[in-house]
Short mmCIF file of C-alpha atoms in Angstrom, two decimals:
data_model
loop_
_atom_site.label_atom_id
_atom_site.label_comp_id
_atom_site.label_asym_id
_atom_site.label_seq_id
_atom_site.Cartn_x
_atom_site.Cartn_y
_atom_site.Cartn_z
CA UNK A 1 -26.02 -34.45 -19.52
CA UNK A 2 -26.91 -32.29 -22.01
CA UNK A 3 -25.95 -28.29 -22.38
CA UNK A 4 -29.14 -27.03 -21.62
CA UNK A 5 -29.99 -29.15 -18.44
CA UNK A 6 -26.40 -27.69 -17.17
CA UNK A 7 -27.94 -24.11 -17.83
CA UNK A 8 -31.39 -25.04 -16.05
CA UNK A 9 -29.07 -26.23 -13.29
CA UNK A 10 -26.25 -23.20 -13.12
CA UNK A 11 -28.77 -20.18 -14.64
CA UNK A 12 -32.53 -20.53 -14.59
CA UNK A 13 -34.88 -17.46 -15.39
CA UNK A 14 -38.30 -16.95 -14.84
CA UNK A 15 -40.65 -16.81 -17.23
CA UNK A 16 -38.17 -18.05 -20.16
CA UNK A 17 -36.42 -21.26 -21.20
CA UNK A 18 -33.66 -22.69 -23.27
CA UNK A 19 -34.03 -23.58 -26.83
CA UNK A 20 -31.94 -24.99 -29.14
CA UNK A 21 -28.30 -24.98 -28.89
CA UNK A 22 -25.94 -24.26 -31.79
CA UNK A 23 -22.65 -24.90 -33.09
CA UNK A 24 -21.66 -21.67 -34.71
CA UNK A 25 -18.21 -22.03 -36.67
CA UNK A 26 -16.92 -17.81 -36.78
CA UNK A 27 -13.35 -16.76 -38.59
CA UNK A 28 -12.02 -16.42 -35.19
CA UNK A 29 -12.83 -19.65 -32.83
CA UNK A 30 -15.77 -21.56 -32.90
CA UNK A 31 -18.55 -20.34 -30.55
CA UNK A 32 -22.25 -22.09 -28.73
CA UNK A 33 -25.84 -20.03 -29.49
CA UNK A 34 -28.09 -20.85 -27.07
CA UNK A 35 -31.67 -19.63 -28.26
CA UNK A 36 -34.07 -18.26 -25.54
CA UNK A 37 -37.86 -18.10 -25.61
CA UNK A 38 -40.09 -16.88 -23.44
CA UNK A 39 -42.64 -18.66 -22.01
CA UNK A 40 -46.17 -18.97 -23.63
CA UNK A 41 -47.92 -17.85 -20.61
CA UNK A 42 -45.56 -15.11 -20.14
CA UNK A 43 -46.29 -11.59 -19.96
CA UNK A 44 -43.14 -9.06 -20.60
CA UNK A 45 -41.79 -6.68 -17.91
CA UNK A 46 -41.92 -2.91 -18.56
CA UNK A 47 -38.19 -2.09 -18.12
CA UNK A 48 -39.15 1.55 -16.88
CA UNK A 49 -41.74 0.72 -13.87
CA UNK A 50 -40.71 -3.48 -13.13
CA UNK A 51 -44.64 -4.25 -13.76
CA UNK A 52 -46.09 -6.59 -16.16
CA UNK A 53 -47.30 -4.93 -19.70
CA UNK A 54 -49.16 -6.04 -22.79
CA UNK A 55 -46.47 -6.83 -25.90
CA UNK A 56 -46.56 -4.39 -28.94
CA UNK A 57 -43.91 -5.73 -30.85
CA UNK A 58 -40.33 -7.77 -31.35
CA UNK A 59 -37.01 -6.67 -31.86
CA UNK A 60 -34.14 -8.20 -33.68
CA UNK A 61 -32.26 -11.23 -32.79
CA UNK A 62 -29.71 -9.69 -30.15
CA UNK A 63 -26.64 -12.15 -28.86
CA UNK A 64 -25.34 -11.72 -25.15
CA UNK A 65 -22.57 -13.19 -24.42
CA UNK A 66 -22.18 -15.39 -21.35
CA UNK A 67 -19.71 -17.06 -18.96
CA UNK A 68 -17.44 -19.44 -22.02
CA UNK A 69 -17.50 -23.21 -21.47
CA UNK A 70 -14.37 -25.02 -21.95
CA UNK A 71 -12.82 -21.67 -22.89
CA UNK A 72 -15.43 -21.54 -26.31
CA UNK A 73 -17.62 -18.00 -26.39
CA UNK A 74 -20.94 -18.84 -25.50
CA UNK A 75 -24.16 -16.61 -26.44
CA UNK A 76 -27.61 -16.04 -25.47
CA UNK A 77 -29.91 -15.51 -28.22
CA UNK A 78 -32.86 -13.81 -28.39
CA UNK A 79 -34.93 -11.26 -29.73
CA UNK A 80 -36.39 -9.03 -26.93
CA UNK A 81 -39.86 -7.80 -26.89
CA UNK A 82 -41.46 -4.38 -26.55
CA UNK A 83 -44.29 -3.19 -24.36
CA UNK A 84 -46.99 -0.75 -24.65
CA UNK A 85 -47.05 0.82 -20.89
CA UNK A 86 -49.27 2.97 -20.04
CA UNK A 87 -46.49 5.35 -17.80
CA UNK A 88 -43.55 4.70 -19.28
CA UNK A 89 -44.52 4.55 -23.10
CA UNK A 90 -43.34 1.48 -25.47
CA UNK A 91 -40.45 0.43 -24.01
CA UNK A 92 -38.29 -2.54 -24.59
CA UNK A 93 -38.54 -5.15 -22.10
CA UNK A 94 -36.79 -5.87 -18.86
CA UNK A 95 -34.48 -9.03 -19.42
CA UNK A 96 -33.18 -11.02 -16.24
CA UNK A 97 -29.83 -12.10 -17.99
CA UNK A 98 -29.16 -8.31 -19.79
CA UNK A 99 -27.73 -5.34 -18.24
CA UNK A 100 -29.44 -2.49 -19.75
CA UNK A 101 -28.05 -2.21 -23.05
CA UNK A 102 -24.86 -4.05 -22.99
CA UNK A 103 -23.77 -6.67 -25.01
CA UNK A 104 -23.10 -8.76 -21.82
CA UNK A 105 -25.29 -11.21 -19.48
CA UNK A 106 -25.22 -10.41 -15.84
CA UNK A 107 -23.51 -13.29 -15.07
CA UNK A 108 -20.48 -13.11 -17.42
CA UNK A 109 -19.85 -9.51 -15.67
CA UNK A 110 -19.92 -10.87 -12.33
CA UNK A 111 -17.70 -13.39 -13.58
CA UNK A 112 -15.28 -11.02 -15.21
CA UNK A 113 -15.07 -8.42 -12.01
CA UNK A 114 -14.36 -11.53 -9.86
CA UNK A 115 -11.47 -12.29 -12.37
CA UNK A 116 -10.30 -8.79 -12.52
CA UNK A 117 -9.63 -8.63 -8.70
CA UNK A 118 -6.69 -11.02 -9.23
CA UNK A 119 -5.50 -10.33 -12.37
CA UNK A 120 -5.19 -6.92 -13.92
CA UNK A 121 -8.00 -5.34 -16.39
CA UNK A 122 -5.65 -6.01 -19.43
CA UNK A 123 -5.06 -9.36 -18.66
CA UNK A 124 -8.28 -10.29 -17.86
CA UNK A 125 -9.51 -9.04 -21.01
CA UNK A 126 -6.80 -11.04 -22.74
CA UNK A 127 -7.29 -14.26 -20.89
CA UNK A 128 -11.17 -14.31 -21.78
CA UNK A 129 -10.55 -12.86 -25.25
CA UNK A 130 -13.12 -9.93 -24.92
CA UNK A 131 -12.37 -6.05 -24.45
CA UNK A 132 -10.97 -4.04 -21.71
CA UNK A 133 -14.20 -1.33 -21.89
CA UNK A 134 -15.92 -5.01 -21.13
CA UNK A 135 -13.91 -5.57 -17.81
CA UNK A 136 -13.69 -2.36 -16.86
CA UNK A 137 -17.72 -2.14 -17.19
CA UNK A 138 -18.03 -5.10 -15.18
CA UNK A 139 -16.24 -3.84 -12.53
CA UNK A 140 -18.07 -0.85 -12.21
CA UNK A 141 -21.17 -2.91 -12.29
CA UNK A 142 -19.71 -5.07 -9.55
CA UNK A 143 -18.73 -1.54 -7.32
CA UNK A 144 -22.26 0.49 -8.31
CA UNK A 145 -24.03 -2.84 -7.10
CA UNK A 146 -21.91 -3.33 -3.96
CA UNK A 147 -21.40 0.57 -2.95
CA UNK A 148 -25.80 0.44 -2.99
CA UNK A 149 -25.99 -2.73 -0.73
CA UNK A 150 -23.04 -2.04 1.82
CA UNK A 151 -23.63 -2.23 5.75
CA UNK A 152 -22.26 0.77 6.96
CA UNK A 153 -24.08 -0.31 10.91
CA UNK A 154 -21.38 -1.21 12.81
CA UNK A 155 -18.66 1.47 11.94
CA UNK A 156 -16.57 2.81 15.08
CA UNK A 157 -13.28 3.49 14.20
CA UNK A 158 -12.09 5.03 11.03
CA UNK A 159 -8.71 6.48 9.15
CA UNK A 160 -8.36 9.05 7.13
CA UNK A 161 -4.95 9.26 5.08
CA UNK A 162 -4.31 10.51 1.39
CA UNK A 163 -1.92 9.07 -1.63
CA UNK A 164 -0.76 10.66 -4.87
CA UNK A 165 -2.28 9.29 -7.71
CA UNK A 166 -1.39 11.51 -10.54
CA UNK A 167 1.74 13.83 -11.14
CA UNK A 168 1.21 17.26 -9.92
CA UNK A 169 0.53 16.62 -6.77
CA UNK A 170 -3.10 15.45 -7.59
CA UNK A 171 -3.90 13.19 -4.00
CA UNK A 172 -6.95 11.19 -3.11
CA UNK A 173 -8.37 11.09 0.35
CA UNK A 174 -9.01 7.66 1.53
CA UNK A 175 -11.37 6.70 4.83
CA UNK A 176 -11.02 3.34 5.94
CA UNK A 177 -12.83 1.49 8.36
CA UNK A 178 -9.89 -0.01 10.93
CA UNK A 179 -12.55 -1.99 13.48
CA UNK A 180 -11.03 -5.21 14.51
CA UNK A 181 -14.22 -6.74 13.16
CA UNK A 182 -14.12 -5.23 10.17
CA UNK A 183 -11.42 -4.04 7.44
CA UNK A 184 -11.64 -1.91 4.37
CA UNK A 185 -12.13 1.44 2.36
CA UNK A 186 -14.86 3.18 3.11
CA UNK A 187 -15.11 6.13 1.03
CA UNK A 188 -12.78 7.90 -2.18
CA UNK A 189 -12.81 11.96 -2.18
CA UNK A 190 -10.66 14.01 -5.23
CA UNK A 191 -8.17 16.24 -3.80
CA UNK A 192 -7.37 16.85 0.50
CA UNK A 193 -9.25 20.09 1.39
CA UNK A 194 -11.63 21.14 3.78
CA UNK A 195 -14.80 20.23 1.41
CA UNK A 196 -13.50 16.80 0.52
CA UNK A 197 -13.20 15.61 3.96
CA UNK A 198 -17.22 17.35 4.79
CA UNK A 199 -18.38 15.35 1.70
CA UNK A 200 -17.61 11.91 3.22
CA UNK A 201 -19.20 13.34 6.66
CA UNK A 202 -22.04 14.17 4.17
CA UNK A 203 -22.06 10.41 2.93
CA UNK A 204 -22.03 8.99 6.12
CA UNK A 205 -24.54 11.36 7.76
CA UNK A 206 -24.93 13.29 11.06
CA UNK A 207 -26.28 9.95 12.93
CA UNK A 208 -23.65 7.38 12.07
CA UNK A 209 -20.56 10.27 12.11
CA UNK A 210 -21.84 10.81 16.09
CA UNK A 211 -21.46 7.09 16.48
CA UNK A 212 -17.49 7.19 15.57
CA UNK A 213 -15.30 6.40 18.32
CA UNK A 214 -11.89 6.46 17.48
CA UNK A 215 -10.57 8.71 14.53
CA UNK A 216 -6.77 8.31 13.13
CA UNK A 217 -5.18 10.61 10.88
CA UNK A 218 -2.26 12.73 10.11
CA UNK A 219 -1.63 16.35 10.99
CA UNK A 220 -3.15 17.72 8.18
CA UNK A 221 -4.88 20.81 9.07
CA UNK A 222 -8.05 20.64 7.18
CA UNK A 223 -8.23 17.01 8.36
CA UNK A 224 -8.15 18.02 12.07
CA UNK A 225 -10.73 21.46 11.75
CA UNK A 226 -13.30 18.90 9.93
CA UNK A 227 -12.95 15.97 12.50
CA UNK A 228 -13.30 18.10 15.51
CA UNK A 229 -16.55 19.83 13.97
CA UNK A 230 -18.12 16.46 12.64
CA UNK A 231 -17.05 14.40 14.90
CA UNK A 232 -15.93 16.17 18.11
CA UNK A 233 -16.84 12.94 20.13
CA UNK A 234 -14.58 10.16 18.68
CA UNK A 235 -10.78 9.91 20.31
CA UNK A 236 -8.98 11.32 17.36
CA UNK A 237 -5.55 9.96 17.33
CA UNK A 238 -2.56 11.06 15.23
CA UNK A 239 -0.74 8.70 13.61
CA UNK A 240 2.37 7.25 14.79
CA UNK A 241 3.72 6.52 11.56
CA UNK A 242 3.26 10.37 10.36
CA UNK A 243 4.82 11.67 13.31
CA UNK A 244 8.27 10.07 13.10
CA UNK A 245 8.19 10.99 9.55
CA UNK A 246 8.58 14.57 11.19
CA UNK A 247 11.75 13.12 13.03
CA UNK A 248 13.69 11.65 9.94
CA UNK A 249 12.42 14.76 8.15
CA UNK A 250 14.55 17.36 10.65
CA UNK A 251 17.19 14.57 10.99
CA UNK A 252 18.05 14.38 7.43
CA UNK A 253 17.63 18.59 7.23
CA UNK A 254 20.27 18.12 10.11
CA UNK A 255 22.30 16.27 8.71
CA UNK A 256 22.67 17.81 5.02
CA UNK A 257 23.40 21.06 6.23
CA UNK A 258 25.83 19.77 8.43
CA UNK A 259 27.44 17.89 5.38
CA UNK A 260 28.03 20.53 3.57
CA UNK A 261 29.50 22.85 6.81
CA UNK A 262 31.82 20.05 7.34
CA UNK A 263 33.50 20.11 3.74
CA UNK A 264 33.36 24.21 3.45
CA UNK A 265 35.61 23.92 6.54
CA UNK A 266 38.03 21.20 5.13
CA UNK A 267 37.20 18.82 8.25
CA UNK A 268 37.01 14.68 7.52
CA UNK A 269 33.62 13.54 5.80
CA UNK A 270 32.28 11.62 8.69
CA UNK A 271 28.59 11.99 7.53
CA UNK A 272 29.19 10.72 4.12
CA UNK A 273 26.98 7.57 3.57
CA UNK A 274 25.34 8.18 6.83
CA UNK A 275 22.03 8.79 5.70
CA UNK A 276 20.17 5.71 6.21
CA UNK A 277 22.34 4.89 9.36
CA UNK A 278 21.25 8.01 11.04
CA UNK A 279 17.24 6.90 9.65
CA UNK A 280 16.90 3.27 9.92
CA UNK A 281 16.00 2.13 13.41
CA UNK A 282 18.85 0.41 15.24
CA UNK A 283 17.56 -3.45 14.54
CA UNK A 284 17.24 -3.20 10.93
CA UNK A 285 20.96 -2.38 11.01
CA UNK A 286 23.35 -5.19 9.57
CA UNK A 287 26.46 -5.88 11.40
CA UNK A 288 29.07 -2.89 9.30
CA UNK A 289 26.19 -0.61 9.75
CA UNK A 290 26.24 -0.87 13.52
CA UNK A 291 30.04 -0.33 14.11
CA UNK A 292 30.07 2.44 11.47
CA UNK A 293 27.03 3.86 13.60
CA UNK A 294 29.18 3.38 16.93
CA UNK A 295 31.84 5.30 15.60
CA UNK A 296 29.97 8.21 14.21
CA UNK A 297 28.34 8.73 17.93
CA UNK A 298 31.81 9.43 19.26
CA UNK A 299 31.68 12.44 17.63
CA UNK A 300 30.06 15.32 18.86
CA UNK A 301 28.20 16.29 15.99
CA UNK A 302 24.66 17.83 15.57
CA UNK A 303 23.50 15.56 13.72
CA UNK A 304 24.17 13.02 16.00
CA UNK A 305 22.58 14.95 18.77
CA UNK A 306 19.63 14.75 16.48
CA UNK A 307 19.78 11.16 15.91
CA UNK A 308 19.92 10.78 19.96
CA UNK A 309 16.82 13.24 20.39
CA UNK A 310 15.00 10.96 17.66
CA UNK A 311 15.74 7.83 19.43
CA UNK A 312 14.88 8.69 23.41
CA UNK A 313 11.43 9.86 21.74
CA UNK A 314 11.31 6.35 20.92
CA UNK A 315 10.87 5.42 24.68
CA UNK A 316 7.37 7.86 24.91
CA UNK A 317 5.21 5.10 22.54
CA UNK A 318 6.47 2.63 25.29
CA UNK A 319 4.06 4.36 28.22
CA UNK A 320 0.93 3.14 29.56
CA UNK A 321 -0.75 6.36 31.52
CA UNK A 322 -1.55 9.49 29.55
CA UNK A 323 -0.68 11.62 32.64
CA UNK A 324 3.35 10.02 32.51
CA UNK A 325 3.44 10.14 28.65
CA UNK A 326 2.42 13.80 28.63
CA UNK A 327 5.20 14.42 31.11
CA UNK A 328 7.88 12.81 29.24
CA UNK A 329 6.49 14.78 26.29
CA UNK A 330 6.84 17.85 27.92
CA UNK A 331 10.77 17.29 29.36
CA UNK A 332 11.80 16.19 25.88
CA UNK A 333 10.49 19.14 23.96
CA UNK A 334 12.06 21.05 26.84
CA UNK A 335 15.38 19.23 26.15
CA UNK A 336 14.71 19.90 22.06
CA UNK A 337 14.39 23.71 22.57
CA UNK A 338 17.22 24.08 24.50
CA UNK A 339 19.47 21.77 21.52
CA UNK A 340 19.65 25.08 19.40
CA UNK A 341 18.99 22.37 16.78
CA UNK A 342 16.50 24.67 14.65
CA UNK A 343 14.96 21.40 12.32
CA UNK A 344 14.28 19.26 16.11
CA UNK A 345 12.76 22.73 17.56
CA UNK A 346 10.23 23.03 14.92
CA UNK A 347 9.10 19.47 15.69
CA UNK A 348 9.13 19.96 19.28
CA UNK A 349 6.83 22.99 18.75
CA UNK A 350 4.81 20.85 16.18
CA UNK A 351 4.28 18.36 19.31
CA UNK A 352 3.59 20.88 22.32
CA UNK A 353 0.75 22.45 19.15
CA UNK A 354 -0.71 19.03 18.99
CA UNK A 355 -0.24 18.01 22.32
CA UNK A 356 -3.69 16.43 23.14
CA UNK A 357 -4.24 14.57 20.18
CA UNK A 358 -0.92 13.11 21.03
CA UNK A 359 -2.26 12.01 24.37
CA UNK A 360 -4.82 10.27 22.21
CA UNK A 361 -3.22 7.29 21.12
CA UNK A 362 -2.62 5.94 25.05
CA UNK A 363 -6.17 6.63 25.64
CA UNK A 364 -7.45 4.29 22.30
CA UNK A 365 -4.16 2.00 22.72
CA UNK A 366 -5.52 -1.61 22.39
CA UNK A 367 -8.22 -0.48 20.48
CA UNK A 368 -6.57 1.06 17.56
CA UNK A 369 -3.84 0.16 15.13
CA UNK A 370 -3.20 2.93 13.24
CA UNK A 371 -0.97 0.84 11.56
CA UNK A 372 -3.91 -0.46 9.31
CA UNK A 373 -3.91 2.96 7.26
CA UNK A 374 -0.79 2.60 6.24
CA UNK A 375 -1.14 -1.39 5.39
CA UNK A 376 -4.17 -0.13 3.06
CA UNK A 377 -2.23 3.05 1.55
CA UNK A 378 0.59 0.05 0.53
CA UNK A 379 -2.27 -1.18 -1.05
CA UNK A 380 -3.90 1.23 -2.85
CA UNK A 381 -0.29 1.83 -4.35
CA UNK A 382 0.10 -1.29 -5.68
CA UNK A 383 -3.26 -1.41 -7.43
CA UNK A 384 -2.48 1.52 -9.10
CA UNK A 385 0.88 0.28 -10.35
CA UNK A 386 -0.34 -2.80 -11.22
CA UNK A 387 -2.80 -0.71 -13.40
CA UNK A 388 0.09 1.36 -14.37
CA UNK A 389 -1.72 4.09 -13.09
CA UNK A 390 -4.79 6.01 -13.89
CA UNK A 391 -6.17 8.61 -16.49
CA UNK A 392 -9.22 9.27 -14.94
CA UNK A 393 -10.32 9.92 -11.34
CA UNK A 394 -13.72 7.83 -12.25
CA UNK A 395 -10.83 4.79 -12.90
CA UNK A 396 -9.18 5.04 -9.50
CA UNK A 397 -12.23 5.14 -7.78
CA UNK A 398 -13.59 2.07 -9.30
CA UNK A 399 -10.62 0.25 -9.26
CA UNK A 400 -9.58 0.95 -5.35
CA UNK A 401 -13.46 0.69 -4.05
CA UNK A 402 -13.22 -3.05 -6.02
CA UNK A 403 -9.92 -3.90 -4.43
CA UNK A 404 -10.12 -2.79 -1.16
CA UNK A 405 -13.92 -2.48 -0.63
CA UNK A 406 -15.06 -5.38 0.59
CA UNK A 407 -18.00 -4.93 -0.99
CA UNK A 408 -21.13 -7.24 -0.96
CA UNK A 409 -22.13 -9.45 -4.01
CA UNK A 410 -25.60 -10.56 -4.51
CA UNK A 411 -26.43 -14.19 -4.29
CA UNK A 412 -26.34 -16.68 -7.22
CA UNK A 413 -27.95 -19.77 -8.13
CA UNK A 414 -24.40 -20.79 -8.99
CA UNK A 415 -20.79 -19.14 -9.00
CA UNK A 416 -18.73 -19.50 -11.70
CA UNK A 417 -15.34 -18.90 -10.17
#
């Protein structure tokens, strides 16, 4: 079978047909030409308005490089046409293989942003000996393309979380669609304010956002004012995972000062090393962990008063009814208050503050798992190490939409990988 019946086969275009085929011997590694011709019966395409235009003259012999064969470069060779149209002027004409000006085919940039979700951008670029401004184009091809043709129908339940993705404190608001159905990131905004959050309720628009039914998301404050003005109808549940960060937060406050009162006073270091007993939960412990813990509770210590507040909170995830989970709220903050524990009284009064949205999460449990914002924030992490970070805010975007996305590809003839 020859090289051009495999083309015909894998990558046929309208109007044009494969030529001659080359063997082109270059200082770096050998490399295949494949000449193109149009048709003789073929009219060019005005690249401005897509519609069929008299010629006015030829260009140059231009090369585009396509998927390799048998890891040798192969090119597409041809020398493109201009048009005369009447509303768009003499323009060049539209080529099916070419995008826009670029020195790749369509094809080979599919192929490469296919690549470049499993490998990094640097190695992809190495493995297929071409640039990284190539793979990184490809991929934004591959997101511009998918990002346009996305079915945004059937979205119900959403998150709404941010990461750090410079130094500074420069963060990133991430929404993510958490429907059982359906998986992945919806939507990138720079920074965490007020306006960030409105410009995804923008994107979305008024008649999908009044669709939402469940909302999860942290305690943020702009978060919460923008969620119950855009979308005041959706269950908006905190997140669990935030909210015990609160508790180890006061614990370890508890503990450190504690620490240090202990060894002004000359007493015996019993909290030394007892960080991550007092903040791991009691299953993850290994077996010296667990009799060092059973000894430090003997004490009567406030940081161990703490550590028992944290864990009987445990127990109000564990309810069923909002009306018996509210009450248990309500006789533990009671109990917190009266601990003179200042760090666990600031998170009781952060809970009797947020006391409905609490409530929330029995009235979506079995419908929600707000632990899929945090499995996706894990993920967004590691993309960006694997990059080794990002310069640019246009890079993360790009790089997270492609890896977490889900994003639509258009159909092909034939798939290269």
């Amino acid at each position: 079978m020859q090289l051009k019946t495999i083309l015909n086969r894998v990558q046929k275009f309208k109007s044009f047909v494969y030529k001659s085929v080359r063997w082109v011997v270059s200082e770096a590694a050998p490399e295949l030409e494949v000449e193109i011709s149009e048709r003789a019966n073929g009219k060019p395409v005005c690249s401005g308005c897509g519609c069929h235009r008299p010629g006015y003259d030829r260009l140059p012999e231009r090369r585009f490089e396509f998927v390799p064969l048998w890891g040798i470069k192969v090119f597409l060779v041809y020398a493109p046409r201009r048009v005369a149209c009447g509303s768009c002027g003499i323009r060049v004409e539209q080529m099916p293989w070419a995008i826009g000006k670029r020195p790749l085919t369509k094809a080979y940039g599919w192929f490469l942003a296919d690549w470049a979700r499993r490998l990094s951008w640097k190695e992809t670029a190495a493995v297929f000996r071409t640039s990284w401004e190539s793979v990184f184009r490809s991929v934004e091809m591959a997101v511009d393309w998918g990002r346009c043709h996305q079915d945004l129908s059937g979205v119900k339940a959403i998150g709404i979380d941010e990461i750090a993705w410079k130094k500074g404190h420069k963060y990133l608001t991430l929404v993510y669609q958490i429907d059982s159905h359906c998986k992945r990131l919806l939507w990138i905004g720079r920074e965490r304010k007020t306006k960030t959050l409105l410009g995804f309720f923008r994107w979305l628009g008024t008649e999908r956002s009044h669709r939402l039914q469940y909302i999860c998301s942290d305690m943020w404050k702009p978060y919460l004012k923008v969620i119950a003005r855009k979308a005041g109808q959706a269950v908006h549940v905190l997140d669990r995972f935030h909210i015990m960060t609160y508790f180890s937060k006061a614990l370890d406050e508890v503990r450190a000062g504690e620490v240090k009162e202990l060894k002004a006073k000359g007493y015996e270091p019993v909290l030394t090393k007892s960080r991550w007993l007092l903040l791991k939960w009691p299953e993850h412990l290994s077996d010296t962990q667990e009799t060092k813990l059973a000894e430090l509770l003997q004490y009567n210590l406030r940081s161990v008063r703490a550590y028992l507040l944290k864990e009987e909170f445990q127990f109000f995830w564990s309810y069923v009814s909002p009306y018996w989970a509210g009450r248990f709220l309500d006789r533990w903050c009671t109990k917190a208050m009266r601990s003179k524990i200042e760090p666990m009284k600031k998170v009781a009064r952060m809970l009797q503050g947020h006391r409905a949205l609490l409530l929330n999460w029995f009235r979506a449990k079995g419908q929600l798992s707000s632990g899929v914002v945090e499995g996706f924030n894990t993920k967004a992490k590691l993309t960006s190490r694997k990059s080794f970070g990002f310069r640019t805010y246009r890079g993360a975007e790009i790089a997270l939409y492609h890896a977490l996305g889900a994003l639509p590809t258009p159909e092909f003839t034939h798939r290269f990988c």
